[in-house]
Each structure stands twice: as structure tokens, then as C-alpha cells.
XYZ file of C-alpha atoms in Angstrom:
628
model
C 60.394 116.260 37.804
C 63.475 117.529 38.541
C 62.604 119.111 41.758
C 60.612 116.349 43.017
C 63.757 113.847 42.141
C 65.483 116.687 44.724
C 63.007 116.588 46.976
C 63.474 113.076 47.122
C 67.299 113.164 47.079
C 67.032 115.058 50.060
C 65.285 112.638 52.321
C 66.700 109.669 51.171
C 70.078 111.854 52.226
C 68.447 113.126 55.561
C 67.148 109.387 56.521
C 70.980 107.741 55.773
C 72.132 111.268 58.179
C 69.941 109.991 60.549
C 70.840 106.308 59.925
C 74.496 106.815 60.311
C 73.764 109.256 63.365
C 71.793 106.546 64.858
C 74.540 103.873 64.261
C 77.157 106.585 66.008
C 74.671 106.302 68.644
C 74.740 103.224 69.317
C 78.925 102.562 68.771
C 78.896 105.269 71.497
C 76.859 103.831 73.829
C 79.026 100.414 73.046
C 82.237 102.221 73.032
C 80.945 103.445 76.880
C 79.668 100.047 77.854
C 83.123 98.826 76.920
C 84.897 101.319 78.437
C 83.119 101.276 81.733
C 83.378 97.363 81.873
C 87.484 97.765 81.499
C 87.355 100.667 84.393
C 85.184 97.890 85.972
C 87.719 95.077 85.561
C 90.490 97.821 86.409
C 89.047 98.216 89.401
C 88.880 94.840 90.162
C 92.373 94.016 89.358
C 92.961 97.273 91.521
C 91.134 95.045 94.492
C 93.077 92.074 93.776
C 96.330 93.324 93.618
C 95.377 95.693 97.134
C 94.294 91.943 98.234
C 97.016 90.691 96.977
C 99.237 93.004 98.746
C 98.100 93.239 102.270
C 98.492 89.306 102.065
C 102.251 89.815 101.651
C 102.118 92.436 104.312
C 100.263 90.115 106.867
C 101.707 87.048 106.114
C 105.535 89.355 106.252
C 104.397 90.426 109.743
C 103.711 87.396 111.055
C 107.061 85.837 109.496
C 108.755 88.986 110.887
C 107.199 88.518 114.127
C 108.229 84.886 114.698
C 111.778 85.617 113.827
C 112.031 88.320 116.036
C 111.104 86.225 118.801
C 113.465 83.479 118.084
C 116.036 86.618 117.281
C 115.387 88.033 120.942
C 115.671 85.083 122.637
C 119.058 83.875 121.113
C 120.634 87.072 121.416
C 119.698 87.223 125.260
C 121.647 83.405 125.599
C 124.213 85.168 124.142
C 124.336 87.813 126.501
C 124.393 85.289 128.945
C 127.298 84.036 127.869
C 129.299 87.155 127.421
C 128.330 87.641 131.070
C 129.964 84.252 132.524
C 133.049 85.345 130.643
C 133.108 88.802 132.036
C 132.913 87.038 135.650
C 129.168 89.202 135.615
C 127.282 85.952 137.085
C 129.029 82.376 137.503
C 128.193 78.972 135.236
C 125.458 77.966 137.954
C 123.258 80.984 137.599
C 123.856 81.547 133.976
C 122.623 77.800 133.222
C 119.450 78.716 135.409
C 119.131 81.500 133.424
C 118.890 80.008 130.140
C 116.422 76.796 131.427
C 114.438 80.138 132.541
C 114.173 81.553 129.285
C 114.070 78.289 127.013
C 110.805 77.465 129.076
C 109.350 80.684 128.866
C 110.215 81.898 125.104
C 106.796 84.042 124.291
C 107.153 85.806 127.877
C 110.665 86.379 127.601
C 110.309 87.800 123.964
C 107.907 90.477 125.375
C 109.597 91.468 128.364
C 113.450 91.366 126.833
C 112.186 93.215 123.727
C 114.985 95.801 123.399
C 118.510 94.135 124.437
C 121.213 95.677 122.862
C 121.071 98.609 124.262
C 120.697 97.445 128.029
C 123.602 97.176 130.247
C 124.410 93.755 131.454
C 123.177 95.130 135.360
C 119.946 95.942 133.758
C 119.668 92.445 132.275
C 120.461 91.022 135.239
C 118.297 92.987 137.178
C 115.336 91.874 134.861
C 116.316 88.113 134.863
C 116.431 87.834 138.405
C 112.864 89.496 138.600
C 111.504 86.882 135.553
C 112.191 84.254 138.028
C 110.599 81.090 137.388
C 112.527 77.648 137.868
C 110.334 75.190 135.677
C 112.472 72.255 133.694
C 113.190 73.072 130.003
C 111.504 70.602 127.605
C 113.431 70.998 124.864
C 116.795 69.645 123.293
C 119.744 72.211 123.296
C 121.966 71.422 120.646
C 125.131 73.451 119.608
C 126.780 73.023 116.394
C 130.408 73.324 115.896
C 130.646 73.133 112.306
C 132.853 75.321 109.366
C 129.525 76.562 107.070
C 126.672 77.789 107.549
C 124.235 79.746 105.337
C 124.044 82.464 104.588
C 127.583 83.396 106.500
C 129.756 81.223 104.684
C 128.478 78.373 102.135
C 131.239 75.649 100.682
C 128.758 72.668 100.428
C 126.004 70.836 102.125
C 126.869 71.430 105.065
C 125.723 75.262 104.637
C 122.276 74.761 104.326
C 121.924 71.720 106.281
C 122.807 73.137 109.212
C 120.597 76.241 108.775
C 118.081 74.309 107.673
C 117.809 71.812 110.507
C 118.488 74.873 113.220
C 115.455 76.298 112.204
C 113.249 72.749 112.168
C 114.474 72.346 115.962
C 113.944 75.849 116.661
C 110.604 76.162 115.465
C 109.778 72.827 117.303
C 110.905 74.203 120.703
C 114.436 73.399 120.894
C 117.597 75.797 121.263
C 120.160 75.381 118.422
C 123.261 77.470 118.361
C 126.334 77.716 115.795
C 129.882 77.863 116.474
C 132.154 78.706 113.653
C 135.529 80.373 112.545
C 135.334 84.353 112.107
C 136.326 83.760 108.604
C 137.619 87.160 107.365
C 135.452 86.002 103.801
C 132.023 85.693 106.113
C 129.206 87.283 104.428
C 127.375 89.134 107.505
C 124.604 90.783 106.307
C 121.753 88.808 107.682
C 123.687 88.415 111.051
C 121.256 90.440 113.577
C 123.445 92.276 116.461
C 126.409 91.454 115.542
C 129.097 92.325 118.564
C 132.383 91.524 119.799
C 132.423 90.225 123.455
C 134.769 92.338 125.565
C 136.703 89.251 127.193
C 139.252 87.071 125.619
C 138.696 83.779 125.795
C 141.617 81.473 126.317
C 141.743 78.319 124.238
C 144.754 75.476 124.509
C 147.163 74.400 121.149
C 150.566 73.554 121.116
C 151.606 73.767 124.476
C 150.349 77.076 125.793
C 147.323 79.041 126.269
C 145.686 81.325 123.053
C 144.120 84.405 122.955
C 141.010 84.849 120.774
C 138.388 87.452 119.926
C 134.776 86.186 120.747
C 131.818 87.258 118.391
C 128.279 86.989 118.661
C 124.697 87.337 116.747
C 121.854 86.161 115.692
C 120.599 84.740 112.247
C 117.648 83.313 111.118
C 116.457 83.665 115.307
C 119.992 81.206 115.788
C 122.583 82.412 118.187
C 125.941 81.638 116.708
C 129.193 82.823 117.909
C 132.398 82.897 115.857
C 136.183 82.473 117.057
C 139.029 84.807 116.102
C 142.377 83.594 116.879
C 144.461 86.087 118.078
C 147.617 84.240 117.469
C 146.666 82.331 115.061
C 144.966 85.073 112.611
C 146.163 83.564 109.193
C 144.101 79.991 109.954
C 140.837 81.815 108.724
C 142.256 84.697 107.102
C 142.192 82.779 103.666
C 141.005 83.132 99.986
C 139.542 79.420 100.488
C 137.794 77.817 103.394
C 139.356 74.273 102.840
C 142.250 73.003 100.630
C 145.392 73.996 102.770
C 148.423 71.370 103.837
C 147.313 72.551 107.858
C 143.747 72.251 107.468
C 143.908 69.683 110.748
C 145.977 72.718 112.495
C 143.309 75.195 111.647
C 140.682 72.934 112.471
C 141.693 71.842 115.524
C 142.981 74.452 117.040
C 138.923 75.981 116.307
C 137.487 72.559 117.703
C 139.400 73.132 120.921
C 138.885 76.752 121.214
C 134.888 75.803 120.433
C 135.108 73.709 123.939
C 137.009 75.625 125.515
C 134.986 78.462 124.855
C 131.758 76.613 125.917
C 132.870 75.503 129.481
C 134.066 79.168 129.709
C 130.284 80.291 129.368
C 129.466 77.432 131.621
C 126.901 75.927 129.027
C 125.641 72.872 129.689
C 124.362 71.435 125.912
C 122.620 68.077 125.694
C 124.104 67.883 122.422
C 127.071 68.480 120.548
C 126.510 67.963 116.907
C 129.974 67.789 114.763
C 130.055 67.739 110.945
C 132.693 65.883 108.949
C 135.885 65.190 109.587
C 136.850 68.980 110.100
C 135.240 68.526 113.439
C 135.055 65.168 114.257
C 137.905 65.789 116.478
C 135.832 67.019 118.827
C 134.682 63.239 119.740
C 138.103 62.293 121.468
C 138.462 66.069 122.899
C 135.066 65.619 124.789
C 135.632 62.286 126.474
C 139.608 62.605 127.161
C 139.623 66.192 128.265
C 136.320 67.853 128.894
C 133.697 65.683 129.929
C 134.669 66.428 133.568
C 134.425 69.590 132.988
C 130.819 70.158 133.587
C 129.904 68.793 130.492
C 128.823 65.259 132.142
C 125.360 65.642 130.643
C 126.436 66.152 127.061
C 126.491 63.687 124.462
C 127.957 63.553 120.821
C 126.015 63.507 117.328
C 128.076 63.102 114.347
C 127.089 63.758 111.037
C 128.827 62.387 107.885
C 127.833 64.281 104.344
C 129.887 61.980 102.745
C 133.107 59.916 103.007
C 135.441 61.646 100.281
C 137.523 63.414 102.979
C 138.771 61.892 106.033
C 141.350 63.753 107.472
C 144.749 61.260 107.187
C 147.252 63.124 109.656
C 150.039 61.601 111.487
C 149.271 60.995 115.007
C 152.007 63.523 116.211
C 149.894 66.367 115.333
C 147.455 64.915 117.806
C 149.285 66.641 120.686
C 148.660 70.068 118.932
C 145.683 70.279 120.614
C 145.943 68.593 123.955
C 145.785 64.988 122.992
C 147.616 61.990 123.755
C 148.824 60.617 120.112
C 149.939 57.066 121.907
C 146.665 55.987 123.099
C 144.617 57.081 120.273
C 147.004 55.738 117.345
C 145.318 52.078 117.810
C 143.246 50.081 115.741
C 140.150 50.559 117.743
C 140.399 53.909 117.830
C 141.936 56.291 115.451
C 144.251 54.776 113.498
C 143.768 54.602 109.772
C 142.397 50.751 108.378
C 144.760 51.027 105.529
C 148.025 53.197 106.417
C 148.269 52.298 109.619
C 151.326 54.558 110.318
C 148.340 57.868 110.389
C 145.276 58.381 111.873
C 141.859 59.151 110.481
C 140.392 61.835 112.191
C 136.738 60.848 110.799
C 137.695 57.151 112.351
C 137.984 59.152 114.998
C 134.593 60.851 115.442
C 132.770 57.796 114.667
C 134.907 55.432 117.398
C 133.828 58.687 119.552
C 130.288 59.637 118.710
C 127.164 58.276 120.605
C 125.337 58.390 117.303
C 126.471 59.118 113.660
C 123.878 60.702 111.340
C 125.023 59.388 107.589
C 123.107 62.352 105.402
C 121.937 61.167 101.583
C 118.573 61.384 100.142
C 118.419 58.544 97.774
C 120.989 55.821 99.032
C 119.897 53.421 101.269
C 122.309 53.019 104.425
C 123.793 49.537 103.539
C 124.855 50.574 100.018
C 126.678 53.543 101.274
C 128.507 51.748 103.821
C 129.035 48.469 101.531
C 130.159 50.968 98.616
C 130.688 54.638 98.910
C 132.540 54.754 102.551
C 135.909 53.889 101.438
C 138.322 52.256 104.076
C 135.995 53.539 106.429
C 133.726 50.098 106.259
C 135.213 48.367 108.842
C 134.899 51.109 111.550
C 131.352 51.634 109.955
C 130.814 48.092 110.288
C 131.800 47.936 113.811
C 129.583 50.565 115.188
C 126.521 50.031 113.255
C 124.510 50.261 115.863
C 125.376 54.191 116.180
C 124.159 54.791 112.546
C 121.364 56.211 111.350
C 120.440 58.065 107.571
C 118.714 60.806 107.432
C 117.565 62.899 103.872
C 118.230 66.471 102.973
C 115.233 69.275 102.873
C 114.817 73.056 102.421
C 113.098 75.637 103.836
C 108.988 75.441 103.724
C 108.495 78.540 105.374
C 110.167 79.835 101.983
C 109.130 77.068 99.330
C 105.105 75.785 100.514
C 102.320 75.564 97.857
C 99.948 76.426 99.831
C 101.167 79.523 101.908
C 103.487 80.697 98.930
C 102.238 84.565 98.739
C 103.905 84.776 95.377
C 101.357 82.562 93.861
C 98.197 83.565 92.560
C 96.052 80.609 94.150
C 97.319 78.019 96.523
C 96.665 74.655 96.236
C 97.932 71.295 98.309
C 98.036 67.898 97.878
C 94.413 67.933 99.231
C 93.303 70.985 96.572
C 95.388 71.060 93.834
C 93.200 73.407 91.793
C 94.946 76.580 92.363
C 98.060 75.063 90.156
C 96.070 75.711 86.879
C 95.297 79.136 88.164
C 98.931 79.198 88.838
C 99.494 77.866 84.883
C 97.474 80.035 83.217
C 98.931 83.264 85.127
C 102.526 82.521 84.475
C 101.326 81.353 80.536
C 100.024 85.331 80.549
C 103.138 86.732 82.221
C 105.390 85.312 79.632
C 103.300 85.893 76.829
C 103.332 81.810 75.842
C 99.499 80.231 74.334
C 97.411 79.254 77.025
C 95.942 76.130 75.320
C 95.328 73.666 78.035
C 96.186 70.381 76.110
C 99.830 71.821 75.979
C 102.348 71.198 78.500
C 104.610 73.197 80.489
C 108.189 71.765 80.903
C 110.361 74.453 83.689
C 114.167 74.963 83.835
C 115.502 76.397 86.724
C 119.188 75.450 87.152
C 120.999 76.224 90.675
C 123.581 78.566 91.034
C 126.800 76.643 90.000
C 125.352 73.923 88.154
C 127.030 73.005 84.675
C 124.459 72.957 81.440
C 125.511 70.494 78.663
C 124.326 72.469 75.872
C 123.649 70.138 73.319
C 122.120 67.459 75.509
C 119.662 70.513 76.730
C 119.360 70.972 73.008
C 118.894 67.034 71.781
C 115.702 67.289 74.489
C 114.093 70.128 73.537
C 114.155 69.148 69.959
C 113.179 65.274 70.211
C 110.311 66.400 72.698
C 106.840 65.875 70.752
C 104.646 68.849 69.853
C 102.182 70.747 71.741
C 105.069 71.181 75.146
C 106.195 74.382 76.261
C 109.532 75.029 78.212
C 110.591 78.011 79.923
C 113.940 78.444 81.011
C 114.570 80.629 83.659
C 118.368 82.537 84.787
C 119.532 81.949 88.701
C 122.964 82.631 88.278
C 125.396 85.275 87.441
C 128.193 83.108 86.863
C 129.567 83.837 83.509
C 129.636 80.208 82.638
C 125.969 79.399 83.293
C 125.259 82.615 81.506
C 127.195 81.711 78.383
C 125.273 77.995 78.508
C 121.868 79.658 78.275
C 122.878 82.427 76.199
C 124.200 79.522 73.360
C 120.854 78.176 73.727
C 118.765 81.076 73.634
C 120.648 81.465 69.936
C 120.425 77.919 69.145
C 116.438 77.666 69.922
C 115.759 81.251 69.294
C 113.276 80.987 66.533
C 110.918 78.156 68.545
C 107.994 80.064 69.867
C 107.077 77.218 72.105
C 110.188 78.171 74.494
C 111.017 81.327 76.331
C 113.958 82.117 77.976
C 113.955 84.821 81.495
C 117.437 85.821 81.389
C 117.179 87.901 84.754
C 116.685 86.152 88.127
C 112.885 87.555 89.411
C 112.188 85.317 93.172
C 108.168 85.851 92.233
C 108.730 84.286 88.984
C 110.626 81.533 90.277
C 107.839 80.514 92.411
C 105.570 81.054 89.870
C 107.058 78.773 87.362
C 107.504 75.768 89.826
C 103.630 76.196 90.633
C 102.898 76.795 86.730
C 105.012 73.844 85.609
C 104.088 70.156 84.803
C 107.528 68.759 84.816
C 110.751 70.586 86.340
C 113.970 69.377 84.683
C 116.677 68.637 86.877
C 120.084 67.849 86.786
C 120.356 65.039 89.402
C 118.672 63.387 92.390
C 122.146 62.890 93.986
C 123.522 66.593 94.267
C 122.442 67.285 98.743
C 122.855 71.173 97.537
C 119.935 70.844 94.896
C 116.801 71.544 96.298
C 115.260 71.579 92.885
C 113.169 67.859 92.993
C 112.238 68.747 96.315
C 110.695 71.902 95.911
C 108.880 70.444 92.489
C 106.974 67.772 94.095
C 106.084 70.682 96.991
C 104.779 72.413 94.230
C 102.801 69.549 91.770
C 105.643 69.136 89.180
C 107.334 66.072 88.621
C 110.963 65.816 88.730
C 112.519 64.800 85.827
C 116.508 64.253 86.074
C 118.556 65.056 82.803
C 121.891 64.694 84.292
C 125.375 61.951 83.428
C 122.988 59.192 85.481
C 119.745 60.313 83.186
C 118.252 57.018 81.320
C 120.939 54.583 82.903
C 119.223 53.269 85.720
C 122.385 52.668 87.600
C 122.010 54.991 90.261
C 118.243 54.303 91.403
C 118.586 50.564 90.314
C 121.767 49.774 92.422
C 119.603 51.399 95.131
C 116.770 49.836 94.739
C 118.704 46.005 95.021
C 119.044 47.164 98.558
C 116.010 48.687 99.442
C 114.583 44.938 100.516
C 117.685 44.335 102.454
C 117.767 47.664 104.238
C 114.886 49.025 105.237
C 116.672 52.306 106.480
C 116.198 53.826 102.713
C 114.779 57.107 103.461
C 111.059 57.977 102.587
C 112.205 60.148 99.566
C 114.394 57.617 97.978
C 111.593 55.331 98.020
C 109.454 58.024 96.797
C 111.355 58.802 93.935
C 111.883 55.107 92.898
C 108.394 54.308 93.075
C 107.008 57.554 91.080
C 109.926 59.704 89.121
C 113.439 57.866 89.401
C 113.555 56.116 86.061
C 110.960 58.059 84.196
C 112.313 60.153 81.354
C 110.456 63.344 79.606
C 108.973 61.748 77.077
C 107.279 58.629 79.156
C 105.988 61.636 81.720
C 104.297 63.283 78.821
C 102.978 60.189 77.601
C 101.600 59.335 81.052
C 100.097 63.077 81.489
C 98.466 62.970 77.459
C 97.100 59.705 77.726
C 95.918 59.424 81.695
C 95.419 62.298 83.157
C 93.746 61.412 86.315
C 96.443 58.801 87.069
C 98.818 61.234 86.748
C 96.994 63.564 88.813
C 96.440 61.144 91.700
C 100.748 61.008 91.352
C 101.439 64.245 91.768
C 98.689 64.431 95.126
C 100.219 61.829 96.210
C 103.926 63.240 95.880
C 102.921 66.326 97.470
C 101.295 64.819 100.480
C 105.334 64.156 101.792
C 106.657 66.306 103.707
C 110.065 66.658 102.023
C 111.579 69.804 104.292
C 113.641 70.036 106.946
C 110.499 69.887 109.330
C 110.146 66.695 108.029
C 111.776 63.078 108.263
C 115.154 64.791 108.598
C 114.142 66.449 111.721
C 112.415 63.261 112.940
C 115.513 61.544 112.715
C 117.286 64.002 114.541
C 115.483 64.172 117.109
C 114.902 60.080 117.333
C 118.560 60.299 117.732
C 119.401 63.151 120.313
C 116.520 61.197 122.420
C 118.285 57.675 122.024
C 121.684 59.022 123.143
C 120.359 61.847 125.555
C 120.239 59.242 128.863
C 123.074 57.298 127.306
């Protein structure tokens, strides 16, 4: 018995051998399946991201290539110019020269490829041979401003007049820059940058100035910048603004700027001023230099706001060249209040064909009626020269549905790809990817102020089932120390996630990714943050001092019946985003989802850049004063 209960022992132990072999067998062959469907879906990711990256390397070419047209093109003008001032060709030929190569901008971006290295014979020799006299059809505008970004950024100014360079540039127009050779410029995106081997003379306080001319290209704009000789401690400065001679420094660069220009012999149909610091430039042009050759030029304003107006007594006038008896007059430039100065904005208004009054959300009566100070009258008088355009930013950065950052695009006609954009920014970040919860985004400017316990108070009183993510764009110590009390305050919420190191791909991610994007205000011009959330499907919600108090869209909106000048984004954000706080957008996006939806398509269908309505209004308003 005993053997046959061994016997028996040993198959029962040979069949559970075979058993477990069996089962090893078949975890094998699983184990293998697995692992050749994650080499599979490695692969695949492989593709995507190879995809993913000759995208970025086309769509980088072709930006590349575009600017390097615009680049070639402005830096010939320029060479243009340095050649009028080195008595190379006179102010007739040179103003052929540029109709010749603002008509033919492809051509001459092939056949001047290389012109740094060229000797001004060569590049004479080569423009007399591209000879071909059709009429230019664009607008050439030069700005003589004192920012500009990336070289030097106080304000709004800065961007806007990048921004809107590059809208009439891309459009087919010629836009150059003139500012001050500040010795704080940042010049590292400034393409050929060289110093013109001619001084160029400019007038101020009763004799003739030396000054060093510069010249490059940014961003495919030609700018030039001044260098007083003399004068070297007017830019020289820890501050661009601020000083007790800021009219002296300014002046003496707004003269220098037209001096400068009839030098080169150019022949601008526009010359756009910004702000008081060169509104001067109005009664320059029409007392001194419009007989100068400059018959055909006109004079576009722009006012960013009416804070600073330049009060100066009417002496100083005569600093640069101008006669301080027959412009201190009420109809001119003296001040509506202290009548013993002048107002040097007065001035460029009474002197401007057209005055472009920049603010996104207030309509043009209210700003006149209540934010222009003792500047209503004049305002008043002339307001047939005004006009209000909105801010924008750059779509060739910040566009939805070219962005090569994002996963999927998507546009207000296909806004799909944001989910796709959702879920891959939910996975970068490590945050659950439940679908009924929603993603609230923080991305603060560089600059901007965080109240700390009002950022707190709303992340606390916001209902369950919402996400945030705030994200770092600054390394200010101040901003840093606002999220950093946060982060400790909120630390143990896993519903909120804090990137405390600026990534750009990220950035673009988490405006595409995001429901809502908190703001801080609609009113800041240097905040592109509501713009670029309704490029990107997120609604703008504004957390700032004006938050909840309806004053600011309200008192706008008791105009916007009287004045039908509001621009389209003020009306935009009345109608959708204005008054709406975070938790009536999360009610709105829980409870109807498809009229929320239809919202945000219809937000993004606006063209909120600089290619938009502000460069429609600029150009509406070059073309009303061109034939003036």
C-alpha cells in the first residue's frame, strides 16, 4: 500500500510540476505579449515625438525664413541711409531706391541675401542693376518713440510698438524705430548691429550737435538709435524717465530724430509719436521741417494714457529751435489750467493729423469725459482727430491652432484638440484626469503683485472637484516670496500644484489645458494674459482691486450706447467675462456645458492680436490723414 500511495504521490506531484510549468508558460508568453505591446507603444511615442519634432523644425524654418526676409530688407534701407549721410548717393536716388525695394521685397530678399559684408559700391552696383521703378503700395511709417521691446521696456509702449511694427510689416508696409542709444539697451536680439561712420548733426540750444548714428534690425524692423555726442549723460542713466530735464533729453532726441531723417533724405508717409516724450515732434514738423522735403508726411499721435503731460515753461521751447511766443497760446500749447507753462502733450494733439487714444476696455467718451485730466478741453476741441484703438500680442507666438508646443490644435471652428491639450498637461503634472473636474490656471506676469490671502480666500471657498495650477514667470524676489507663502499655505491640497520654474512649453500648455485663467485685471495694456486665454479656450476671470465691484466694466458699459467707438474687446468682455466671478463660471461650465462651450467658440473666433482691430485702426487712420 505504501508503494502504491508513492506511486501515486508521485504523479499527483509530476501533474502540479507540469501544472505550474504550464502556468509559467503561459505568464511568459503574457509577460512577452506585454512587453512587446510597451516596445510597441515605445515605438509609437518614438514616432510621435520624431513627428512632433520635425513640426517644430518646419514650422521654425518657415518662421526663420520670413524673418530673415523682413531682416534683409530693413537692414538694406538702412544701408541706404548710411549712404545719403556718407554723400555715397543723394536723397533723390536713395528714395528711389527704397520705393524699389518696398515693391519688390521677395526679389530683393534673394538677390541682397548677404549685406553686411558688401561694400556700399557693391550695393550700389547691385541696386542700380535691380532697377525697376513701380509705385510702392504700402504705408511707411517711422516711429520715434523711447521703448521698444525687447531693447528697452518701461511700459506699454514697449510692446505696442513692436507689436504693431510687425502687424504692418507682415501686411506689406515698412515700419522703422527711432530711439535713444540708451547705455541700459538690452541688444541681444538686435540683428547687425553697426555704427554708421558719419556724424549726424542735430540742432539744441543754439548750435549744431554731434551724434553717433546706430543701426539694426529686430524682429525684420530697421531701427536706428541716437548717441549724443555732447550730450552723453541724457541717456546714460540708471532710469529711462523720472529726471527734472526729461523735456531737455527728450527734445533734444526728437530734434536729432528729424534732423537725422531729412539727413537720409527719407520721405515717410507717417510719423507716429508716442506720449508726451515725443509729442514735440508735432510743432517741430510743421514750424521747421515740413519744407524740408518732408511735404508728404503726416503726423499720428498716440496717447497710452493721460497721467503725464509734460508741464514745462515755454522758455525751454527755444532749446530746440522753437519759437516759445507763438506757441505759448491757448490754442496751441499752453497749459488749460496753469496758463503761465505749456503742455507739451497739448501740444502734439493741437499738432497731430490724427491721435490714436490706446485702451482696451474704455470706451472713447469716458476716457475723455473722465480719465484725460485738464486735457478735455483740447480733447474736446479736436475730436474729430481721435480715434481708440485696443492693445494685442503677438499670434505668431500665442495661436491655438499653429502653437507647436501643443499636443493637438484646435480653433474656434475645432475646439477638440483642447481636451487633448487637458488631459496631456493633467499627465505632465501628475494631477487626476477625471473629466468632470475643472482646471483653474495661474500664470501671473512678470512684475505683477499677488495678494496672498485673497489668492488664498479663492482657492479655499472654490467648490470641490476644481483643480488649479499655478505656474512661476518671474524671478523677482517678491513674486517669488508670494507663491512660495502659498505653496506653504496650500501645500497639503492635492487638487493644486505649483511649477516653481518658468518652462515656455508648459506655459502654452497650461493656457490650452485650462478652463478658466485667473487674472489680475482687464485694465493693465502690459497684460496680455485675458487675451491670450480667450486665443486659447479659457475664460478670463479677473481677481484683481476692481474684482466683484462692477465699477470698472459698469461705468463703461453706461457709455457704450452713447459711444459707439468702444472697442470690439471691451464689448466682448462685457458681454461674456467682465462681471463673472469663479464661482458663477464654474456654475455655468457644471450645469451647461454646451452653452458654455458655444462661449468660449465664440470668444475665440476674435481676433484679439495686433493683426487685428488694432492694426485696422491704424491703418483706417494713416489712410484718412495720408492725402490730408
Amino acid at each position: 500500500m505504501s508503494k502504491s500511495l508513492s506511486h501515486d504521490d508521485k504523479n499527483v506531484k509530476h501533474d502540479n510540476i507540469w501544472q505550474l510549468f504550464k502556468e509559467a508558460q503561459q505568464n511568459i508568453l503574457y509577460l512577452n505579449n506585454q512587453r512587446l505591446s510597451a516596445i510597441e507603444e515605445l515605438n509609437k511615442t518614438k514616432k510621435e515625438k520624431q513627428s512632433l519634432l520635425d513640426k517644430i523644425k518646419t514650422l521654425e524654418a518657415e518662421k526663420h525664413e520670413t524673418a530673415d526676409n523682413l531682416s534683409i530688407c530693413s537692414e538694406l534701407l538702412l544701408r541706404i541711409d548710411s549712404m545719403v549721410l556718407g554723400s555715397v548717393i543723394n536723397p533723390a536716388e536713395a528714395s528711389n531706391f527704397r520705393s524699389l525695394v518696398l515693391s519688390h521685397k521677395l526679389s530683393v530678399a534673394d538677390i541682397f541675401n548677404v549685406i553686411s559684408h558688401k561694400r556700399d559700391s557693391d550695393l550700389l552696383r547691385e541696386l542700380r542693376h535691380f532697377s525697376d521703378q513701380s509705385k510702392k503700395n504700402g504705408f511707411h511709417v517711422i516711429h520715434i518713440c523711447t521703448e521698444m521691446t525687447p531693447l528697452v521696456s518701461r511700459g506699454s509702449v514697449a510692446s505696442y510698438v513692436t507689436g504693431i511694427s510687425r502687424a504692418l510689416q507682415r501686411k506689406g508696409h515698412l515700419a522703422e524705430v527711432i530711439l535713444p542709444k540708451y547705455t541700459c539697451l538690452n541688444l541681444d536680439e538686435v540683428q547687425g548691429l553697426r555704427e554708421v561712420n558719419v556724424e549726424a548733426y542735430s540742432y539744441f540750444n543754439g548750435q549744431l550737435h554731434g551724434n553717433k548714428i546706430w543701426t539694426g534690425v529686430v524682429y525684420g524692423i530697421g531701427i536706428t538709435l541716437i548717441e549724443p555726442l555732447d550730450y552723453s549723460s541724457f541717456f546714460s542713466r540708471e532710469m529711462i524717465y523720472g529726471y527734472p530735464d526729461d523735456f531737455e533729453r527728450f527734445s533734444y532726441f526728437c530734434r536729432a530724430s528729424l534732423d537725422y531723417i531729412v539727413k537720409c533724405g527719407k520721405q515717410p508717409d507717417i510719423l507716429h509719436l508716442h506720449n508726451w516724450e515725443t509729442a514735440i515732434v508735432g510743432p517741430l514738423f510743421w514750424d521747421i521741417f515740413v519744407n524740408k522735403g518732408l511735404g508728404g508726411t503726416r503726423i499720428l499721435l498716440t496717447c497710452h494714457d493721460f497721467n503725464s503731460q509734460g508741464i514745462e515753461k515755454p522758455n525751454k521751447l527755444a532749446l530746440c529751435g522753437l519759437d516759445p511766443s507763438s506757441l505759448h497760446r491757448p490754442d496751441r500749447l499752453q497749459d488749460n489750467t496753469n496758463t503761465q507753462f505749456i503742455n507739451i502733450l497739448k501740444g502734439g494733439v493741437v499738432y497731430s493729423n490724427r491721435v490714436v487714444i490706446m485702451s482696451s476696455i474704455h470706451p472713447k467718451h469716458s476716457i475723455v469725459r473722465n480719465l484725460s485730466h485738464e486735457l478735455k478741453p483740447t480733447l474736446n476741441d479736436h475730436e474729430d482727430k481721435l480715434t481708440l484703438a485696443p492693445y494685442g500680442f503677438e499670434k505668431t507666438t500665442w495661436d491655438s491652432s499653429t502653437d507647436y508646443f501643443l499636443p493637438e490644435n484646435f480653433n474656434a471652428e475645432n475646439i477638440n484638440g483642447k481636451a487633448v491639450c487637458k488631459v496631456a498637461l493633467l499627465q505632465r503634472l501628475g494631477l487626476s484626469e477625471h473629466s468632470s473636474i475643472i482646471l483653474v490656471g495661474c500664470n501671473f506676469p512678470e512684475g505683477a503683485d499677488i495678494d496672498e490671502k485673497k489668492m488664498k480666500d479663492v482657492v479655499l471657498n472654490t467648490k470641490q472637484h476644481v483643480q488649479f495650477i499655478f505656474m512661476e514667470t518671474s524671478e523677482r524676489p517678491t513674486l517669488n516670496q508670494a507663491l512660495e507663502s502659498l505653496q506653504k499655505e496650500l501645500k497639503d491640497d492635492d487638487n493644486i500644484k505649483f511649477v516653481r520654474a518658468y518652462d515656455e512649453a508648459l506655459s502654452h500648455l497650461l493656457f490650452a489645458g485650462s478652463d478658466i485663467i485667473l487674472c489680475r485685471s482687464f485694465l493693465d495694456p502690459t497684460d496680455e494674459t485675458p487675451l491670450k486665454a480667450l486665443r486659447y479656450g479659457a475664460a478670463p476671470i479677473a481677481i484683481g482691486p476692481e474684482a466683484h465691484t462692477n465699477r470698472v466694466i459698469s461705468f463703461d458699459r453706461n457709455f457704450i450706447h452713447h459711444d459707439q467707438e468702444a472697442t470690439k474687446y471691451s464689448k466682448l468682455i462685457n458681454n461674456t467675462f467682465g462681471n463673472m466671478s469663479l464661482d458663477l463660471a464654474i456654475d455655468e461650465i457644471r450645469s451647461n456645458p454646451s452653452k458654455w462651450k458655444q462661449r468660449i467658440m465664440d470668444a475665440m473666433a476674435h481676433d484679439l492680436s495686433w493683426d487685428g482691430e488694432c492694426y485696422e485702426v491704424h491703418v483706417a487712420a494713416y489712410s484718412a490723414i495720408k492725402n490730408m
